[in-house]
Coordinates of C-alpha atoms and ligand atoms in Angstrom, one line a residue:
M1 CA 33.5 -28.3 -12.9
A2 CA 34.3 -29.4 -9.5
L3 CA 30.9 -29.0 -7.0
S4 CA 31.8 -27.4 -3.5
A5 CA 31.6 -29.2 -1.0
P6 CA 28.3 -30.1 1.1
H7 CA 27.8 -27.5 3.9
A8 CA 28.6 -29.0 7.6
A9 CA 25.4 -29.6 9.2
G10 CA 24.6 -26.4 11.5
Y11 CA 23.5 -23.3 10.8
V12 CA 24.3 -20.6 8.5
N13 CA 23.4 -16.8 9.0
G14 CA 20.4 -18.2 10.7
V15 CA 19.4 -21.2 8.1
S16 CA 19.6 -24.5 8.3
T17 CA 22.4 -26.0 6.2
E18 CA 19.1 -28.2 5.0
D19 CA 17.6 -25.8 3.2
L20 CA 21.1 -24.6 1.4
S21 CA 20.7 -24.8 -2.0
P22 CA 23.7 -25.2 -4.0
V23 CA 22.3 -23.7 -6.5
R24 CA 23.8 -20.2 -7.5
L25 CA 21.1 -18.1 -6.8
R26 CA 21.2 -14.1 -7.1
P27 CA 22.7 -13.2 -3.4
A28 CA 20.6 -9.8 -3.0
I29 CA 17.5 -12.1 -3.6
A30 CA 18.4 -15.1 -1.6
A31 CA 19.3 -12.4 1.4
M32 CA 15.9 -11.1 1.1
A33 CA 13.1 -11.6 4.0
A34 CA 10.2 -13.5 2.8
Y35 CA 7.4 -10.8 2.6
K36 CA 5.2 -11.0 6.1
Q37 CA 1.4 -11.3 5.5
G38 CA -0.5 -10.0 8.4
R39 CA -1.2 -11.9 11.4
V40 CA -4.5 -13.4 11.5
P41 CA -6.7 -14.1 14.5
S42 CA -8.7 -16.4 16.1
E43 CA -12.1 -17.2 14.4
H44 CA -13.5 -14.6 17.0
G45 CA -10.9 -11.8 16.7
F46 CA -11.2 -9.1 14.6
K47 CA -7.8 -9.2 11.6
L48 CA -6.8 -5.5 11.5
S49 CA -3.6 -6.0 10.2
S50 CA -3.8 -6.3 6.4
N51 CA -5.3 -2.8 5.5
E52 CA -8.5 -4.9 4.4
N53 CA -11.9 -3.4 4.0
P54 CA -13.8 -5.3 6.9
Y55 CA -17.3 -5.0 4.2
P56 CA -17.9 -8.4 1.8
P57 CA -18.5 -7.5 -2.2
L58 CA -21.2 -5.0 -2.6
P59 CA -24.3 -6.9 -3.8
G60 CA -23.9 -8.0 -7.3
V61 CA -20.1 -8.5 -7.5
L62 CA -20.6 -12.1 -6.2
E63 CA -22.8 -13.0 -9.0
A64 CA -20.6 -11.6 -11.9
V65 CA -17.8 -13.2 -10.7
A66 CA -20.0 -16.3 -11.0
R67 CA -20.9 -15.6 -14.1
A68 CA -16.9 -15.0 -15.5
D69 CA -16.8 -19.6 -15.6
A70 CA -15.1 -20.3 -18.2
L71 CA -11.9 -21.1 -16.2
N72 CA -10.5 -23.7 -19.1
R73 CA -9.8 -19.7 -21.2
Y74 CA -7.6 -17.8 -20.4
P75 CA -8.7 -14.3 -19.3
D76 CA -9.1 -11.3 -21.7
G77 CA -4.8 -10.6 -21.3
A78 CA -5.9 -7.2 -22.7
A79 CA -8.6 -6.4 -20.0
L80 CA -10.2 -3.8 -22.6
A81 CA -13.7 -3.5 -20.6
V82 CA -12.2 -2.4 -17.7
R83 CA -9.8 -0.7 -19.3
E84 CA -12.8 1.3 -21.3
R85 CA -14.8 2.4 -18.4
L86 CA -11.4 3.1 -16.5
A87 CA -10.4 6.0 -19.5
E88 CA -14.0 7.2 -19.7
R89 CA -13.8 8.0 -15.9
F90 CA -10.4 9.5 -16.1
A91 CA -11.0 11.6 -19.4
V92 CA -7.9 9.5 -20.9
G93 CA -7.1 7.3 -24.1
I94 CA -7.4 3.6 -23.2
E95 CA -3.5 3.1 -24.5
Q96 CA -3.1 5.5 -20.9
V97 CA -4.9 2.5 -18.9
H98 CA -3.1 -0.6 -17.5
L99 CA -4.4 -3.5 -15.2
G100 CA -2.4 -5.6 -13.1
S101 CA -2.7 -8.3 -10.5
G102 CA -2.7 -5.7 -7.9
S103 CA -1.6 -2.5 -7.6
V104 CA 1.8 -4.0 -6.2
A105 CA 2.2 -6.3 -9.8
L106 CA 2.0 -2.3 -11.9
L107 CA 4.6 -1.5 -8.4
S108 CA 7.1 -4.2 -9.6
Q109 CA 6.1 -4.0 -13.6
F110 CA 7.3 0.0 -13.8
I111 CA 10.4 -0.7 -11.5
N112 CA 11.6 -3.2 -13.5
A113 CA 10.6 -1.4 -16.7
A114 CA 12.9 1.9 -15.4
A115 CA 15.7 0.7 -13.1
G116 CA 17.9 -2.2 -13.2
P117 CA 21.3 -2.6 -11.4
G118 CA 23.5 0.4 -10.9
D119 CA 20.5 2.6 -11.1
E120 CA 18.6 4.0 -7.8
V121 CA 14.8 4.4 -6.7
I122 CA 13.7 7.2 -4.6
Y123 CA 11.1 6.8 -1.8
A124 CA 10.1 8.0 1.6
W125 CA 10.9 5.4 5.0
R126 CA 8.8 4.0 6.7
S127 CA 6.7 3.4 3.6
F128 CA 4.6 0.4 1.7
E129 CA 6.8 -2.6 3.4
A130 CA 6.3 -4.0 -0.3
Y131 CA 8.8 -1.2 -2.4
P132 CA 12.3 -2.5 -0.7
G133 CA 11.7 -5.8 -2.1
L134 CA 10.7 -4.9 -5.5
V135 CA 13.7 -2.8 -5.8
T136 CA 16.1 -5.1 -4.8
V137 CA 14.3 -7.8 -7.3
S138 CA 15.4 -5.2 -9.9
G139 CA 18.6 -5.1 -9.4
A140 CA 18.2 -1.2 -8.4
T141 CA 19.2 0.2 -5.5
S142 CA 17.0 1.9 -2.9
V143 CA 17.3 4.9 -2.0
R144 CA 15.2 5.9 1.3
L145 CA 14.5 9.0 2.7
P146 CA 13.2 9.1 6.7
N147 CA 9.4 10.8 6.8
R148 CA 9.1 13.8 8.2
A149 CA 8.9 13.7 12.2
D150 CA 4.9 14.0 11.5
G151 CA 4.8 10.7 9.6
G152 CA 5.1 13.0 6.2
H153 CA 7.2 12.6 3.1
D154 CA 10.0 14.6 3.2
L155 CA 9.6 16.1 -0.5
Q156 CA 12.2 18.2 -0.3
A157 CA 14.4 15.5 1.1
M158 CA 13.6 13.5 -1.8
T159 CA 14.2 15.8 -4.6
D160 CA 17.8 16.3 -2.5
A161 CA 18.6 12.7 -2.9
I162 CA 18.2 12.6 -7.3
T163 CA 21.8 11.9 -8.7
E164 CA 22.2 10.8 -12.4
N165 CA 21.6 7.3 -11.4
T166 CA 17.9 8.2 -9.8
R167 CA 15.3 6.4 -12.2
V168 CA 12.1 6.0 -10.6
L169 CA 10.4 8.6 -7.4
I170 CA 7.5 6.9 -5.5
V171 CA 5.2 8.8 -3.7
C172 CA 2.9 7.2 -1.6
T173 CA -0.1 9.4 -0.7
P174 CA -1.9 8.9 2.0
N175 CA 1.3 7.0 3.2
N176 CA 1.0 3.6 4.4
P177 CA 1.3 3.1 6.9
T178 CA 2.0 6.1 9.2
G179 CA -1.2 8.1 7.4
P180 CA -0.6 11.4 6.4
I181 CA -1.6 12.5 2.6
V182 CA 0.5 14.7 0.4
T183 CA -0.7 18.0 -0.6
A184 CA -1.6 18.9 -3.7
A185 CA 0.8 22.4 -3.5
E186 CA 3.5 20.2 -2.3
F187 CA 3.8 17.4 -5.1
D188 CA 3.0 20.1 -7.9
A189 CA 6.3 22.0 -6.0
F190 CA 7.9 18.2 -5.9
M191 CA 7.5 17.4 -9.4
S192 CA 8.6 20.9 -10.5
R193 CA 12.1 19.6 -9.0
V194 CA 11.9 16.2 -10.6
P195 CA 13.3 16.0 -14.1
T196 CA 11.0 15.2 -16.6
D197 CA 12.9 12.0 -17.3
R198 CA 12.9 10.7 -14.3
L199 CA 9.3 8.6 -13.5
V200 CA 7.3 9.7 -10.8
L201 CA 4.5 6.3 -9.3
L202 CA 1.9 8.1 -7.1
D203 CA 0.7 5.2 -4.9
E204 CA -2.4 6.2 -4.6
A205 CA -4.0 2.6 -3.4
Y206 CA -6.0 4.4 -0.5
F207 CA -7.1 7.7 -2.1
E208 CA -10.6 6.7 -2.0
F209 CA -10.3 7.5 1.8
T210 CA -9.1 10.4 1.4
T211 CA -11.1 13.6 3.4
D212 CA -8.5 16.6 3.2
P213 CA -9.8 18.8 0.7
D214 CA -5.9 19.7 0.2
R215 CA -4.6 16.2 -0.6
V216 CA -3.2 15.8 -3.6
D217 CA -5.5 13.8 -6.4
G218 CA -3.4 12.6 -9.3
A219 CA -6.4 12.6 -12.1
P220 CA -6.0 16.3 -12.7
L221 CA -2.9 16.1 -13.0
L222 CA -2.6 13.3 -15.5
G223 CA -1.7 15.0 -18.6
R224 CA 0.7 17.8 -17.5
Y225 CA 3.2 15.7 -16.9
P226 CA 4.6 13.4 -18.9
N227 CA 6.8 11.2 -16.2
L228 CA 3.7 11.2 -14.3
V229 CA 2.2 7.6 -13.7
L230 CA -1.0 7.0 -10.8
L231 CA -1.4 3.7 -9.4
R232 CA -4.7 3.0 -7.5
T233 CA -6.4 -0.6 -6.6
F234 CA -9.9 -2.4 -6.1
S235 CA -8.0 -3.9 -3.0
K236 CA -9.0 -1.4 -0.2
A237 CA -11.6 0.9 -0.8
Y238 CA -13.3 -1.5 -3.4
G239 CA -12.9 -4.6 -1.0
L240 CA -11.5 -7.1 -3.7
A241 CA -8.3 -7.7 -2.3
G242 CA -9.0 -11.2 -2.7
L243 CA -9.1 -11.1 -6.5
R244 CA -6.3 -9.1 -7.5
I245 CA -6.5 -6.2 -9.7
G246 CA -5.2 -2.6 -9.4
Y247 CA -4.3 0.3 -12.6
A248 CA -2.2 2.3 -13.6
V249 CA -3.0 5.9 -15.7
G250 CA -0.7 7.5 -17.2
P251 CA 1.5 8.5 -20.3
T252 CA 1.0 5.7 -23.4
A253 CA 4.3 5.1 -24.0
I254 CA 5.2 4.5 -19.8
L255 CA 2.4 2.1 -20.0
N256 CA 3.6 0.5 -22.4
A257 CA 6.9 -0.4 -20.8
A258 CA 5.2 -1.5 -18.1
R259 CA 3.2 -3.9 -20.4
S260 CA 6.8 -5.2 -21.6
A261 CA 7.9 -6.2 -17.9
A262 CA 4.2 -7.8 -17.0
I263 CA 3.7 -11.5 -16.9
P264 CA 0.8 -12.3 -19.8
M265 CA -2.7 -12.0 -18.9
S266 CA -2.3 -12.5 -14.6
V267 CA -5.9 -10.3 -14.7
T268 CA -8.4 -13.0 -14.5
D269 CA -12.2 -12.5 -15.9
A270 CA -13.4 -13.1 -12.8
A271 CA -11.3 -9.8 -11.4
Q272 CA -12.2 -8.0 -14.3
A273 CA -16.1 -9.1 -13.9
A274 CA -15.2 -7.8 -9.9
A275 CA -14.3 -4.8 -11.6
L276 CA -16.5 -3.5 -14.0
A277 CA -19.8 -4.8 -11.3
S278 CA -17.9 -2.5 -8.3
L279 CA -17.8 0.6 -10.8
D280 CA -21.1 0.3 -12.1
R281 CA -22.0 0.5 -7.8
Q282 CA -20.3 3.3 -7.2
D283 CA -22.8 5.2 -4.7
E284 CA -23.1 2.2 -2.7
L285 CA -19.1 1.7 -2.5
L286 CA -18.5 5.4 -1.4
E287 CA -21.2 5.0 1.0
R288 CA -18.9 2.5 2.9
V289 CA -15.9 4.3 2.2
A290 CA -17.3 7.4 4.0
R291 CA -18.3 5.2 6.7
I292 CA -15.1 4.0 7.4
A293 CA -13.5 7.2 6.7
L294 CA -15.9 8.3 9.9
R295 CA -15.1 5.7 12.0
R296 CA -11.2 6.3 11.3
D297 CA -11.8 9.6 12.6
R298 CA -13.6 8.9 15.8
L299 CA -11.0 5.6 16.3
R300 CA -8.4 8.6 16.2
D301 CA -10.0 11.0 18.2
A302 CA -10.7 8.7 21.2
L303 CA -6.9 7.5 20.3
I304 CA -5.9 11.1 21.2
D305 CA -8.6 11.6 23.9
Q306 CA -6.8 8.7 25.7
G307 CA -3.2 10.5 25.7
W308 CA -1.8 9.0 22.1
N309 CA 0.3 11.3 19.6
V310 CA -1.8 10.0 16.3
P311 CA -0.6 11.2 13.0
E312 CA -3.2 12.4 11.0
A313 CA -5.2 9.6 9.9
Q314 CA -6.2 9.5 5.7
G315 CA -6.2 6.3 5.0
N316 CA -7.8 3.2 6.2
F317 CA -5.5 2.6 9.4
V318 CA -3.9 4.7 12.3
W319 CA -0.4 4.8 13.0
L320 CA 1.1 4.4 16.8
A321 CA 4.7 5.1 17.2
L322 CA 5.2 3.1 19.8
G323 CA 8.8 2.6 19.1
E324 CA 11.2 -0.2 21.3
E325 CA 7.6 -0.8 23.0
T326 CA 6.3 -2.4 19.1
A327 CA 6.7 -5.6 19.7
A328 CA 5.3 -5.7 23.4
A329 CA 2.5 -3.5 22.7
A330 CA 1.8 -6.0 19.6
D331 CA 1.6 -9.2 21.6
T332 CA -1.0 -7.7 24.0
F333 CA -3.1 -6.9 20.8
F334 CA -2.7 -10.2 19.9
D335 CA -3.5 -11.4 23.5
A336 CA -6.8 -9.9 23.0
D337 CA -7.5 -11.5 19.8
L338 CA -6.8 -8.4 17.8
A339 CA -4.2 -9.2 15.1
V340 CA -2.5 -5.8 14.2
R341 CA 0.7 -5.2 11.8
A342 CA 3.8 -4.2 13.7
F343 CA 6.9 -2.9 12.7
P344 CA 9.4 -3.1 14.9
P345 CA 11.0 -1.0 16.3
E346 CA 9.1 2.1 15.1
G347 CA 5.0 1.5 15.5
I348 CA 1.7 -0.8 14.9
R349 CA -0.2 -0.1 11.8
I350 CA -4.2 -0.9 12.8
S351 CA -6.3 -1.2 10.3
I352 CA -10.0 0.0 10.6
G353 CA -12.3 -2.9 11.2
E354 CA -15.4 -3.7 11.7
D355 CA -17.6 -1.3 14.0
E356 CA -17.8 -4.4 16.6
S357 CA -14.1 -3.7 16.5
V358 CA -13.5 -0.3 17.7
E359 CA -14.8 -0.9 21.5
K360 CA -12.0 -4.2 22.4
L361 CA -9.6 -2.0 20.1
L362 CA -10.0 1.6 22.6
E363 CA -9.8 -1.3 25.3
V364 CA -6.4 -2.2 24.7
C365 CA -4.8 0.9 23.6
G366 CA -6.1 2.8 26.8
E367 CA -4.3 -0.3 28.9
I368 CA -1.4 -0.2 26.4
V369 CA -0.6 4.0 27.0
Q370 CA -1.5 3.7 30.7
N371 CA 1.6 1.2 30.9
L372 CA 4.0 3.2 28.7
P373 CA 7.0 5.6 30.5
P374 CA 5.7 8.9 31.1
H375 CA 7.9 10.7 28.3
H376 CA 7.2 8.0 26.1
P377 CA 7.3 10.1 22.4
V378 CA 4.5 8.4 21.3
R379 CA 2.7 10.1 24.8
R380 CA 1.1 13.2 24.4
L381 CA 2.0 15.4 27.0
G382 CA -0.3 17.8 29.0
Ligands
LIG1 C1 0.7 1.5 -0.6 C2 0.2 0.7 -1.2 N1 0.6 0.2 -2.3 C3 0.1 -0.9 -3.3 C4 -0.3 -1.5 -2.3 C5 -0.8 -3.1 -3.1 O1 -2.2 -3.3 -3.2 P1 -2.3 -4.3 -4.3 O2 -1.7 -4.9 -4.8 O3 -3.4 -5.3 -3.4 O4 -3.2 -3.3 -5.0 C6 -0.9 -1.8 -0.7 C7 -1.0 -2.8 0.1 O5 -1.4 -2.9 0.9 C8 -0.3 -0.4 -0.8 O6 -0.7 -0.3 1.1

């Protein structure tokens, strides 16, 4: 078979022809933009771009990781000890708990297990930036429903969009990056409209930071719905983002399908040891989480006082819907050595970082809001 002629020197679709390959790649994959990590400030600045926990691991966690020293051996692929502990906590059987190298790995497994070419995956937008890529990789099609004006999910629109081809619906609460929760009542009504043969992934990556008593909590709903899986992570509240460990809880048959779609043994012993040690130190952990939630509320109040419109913030981040001003504002933050996450032309997400970051952050935010056009929607009227 004849090989096609080499590409002429230059650029095709903005890609240097030197970076093109003669290998037949899946067009949908070749066209994907690479996942963008949060920007990194100088060593004197603050990294507020990746919704990380500003605190180092809890005392005892590093020691537990150091003890997991059999690096020449594969990890316990079944991750039994952590699953046992989580099964106890959620009052479910051990088969109803599944671990992944971060909840993003679990999202990938569940989407791949349930959806493929010709199928549809419904989620709100804007939401977690990994969703579109994960759906594309599965071969399925994303169906994105715009958020409500307050940044929350439009759950009615999401269920109205269900078709014969829908396989998965993802609900992110609190929503990254906008901040609002889905309430328990809203979620109940939503579940009553979703056929039980369609998978619902309740992404609760930031659950521990929520303080609104009306929030949905997936835990008591386990067992009530045969199509519900909840996803949580040790990356955020537990401060273990660097070790990559998250978990899913739900019906065994669905979890088994995800296990089949998983890369075997991808949760390391170090990650398992750190998760166990962190679960042992729940009180200290919750105290830290409460401090971050308090800092978040104070920051949001101060931003509102400065004249910003800030949606309800229930995760460890706040959202400024700067619209067309997003890129310029992101540069202003970066020039002040504050790395934030910009999603032009929609807005900027700012993670709650160290206490010392708040003053500087408010100084820069004050400057930005003063320079916005008077009727910009991110400015509060009056
Ligand atoms: C909504 C949401 N889900 C899942 C994840 C994945 O977290 P991890 O893979 O670190 O568990 C994130 C991370 O930012 C997130 O924001």
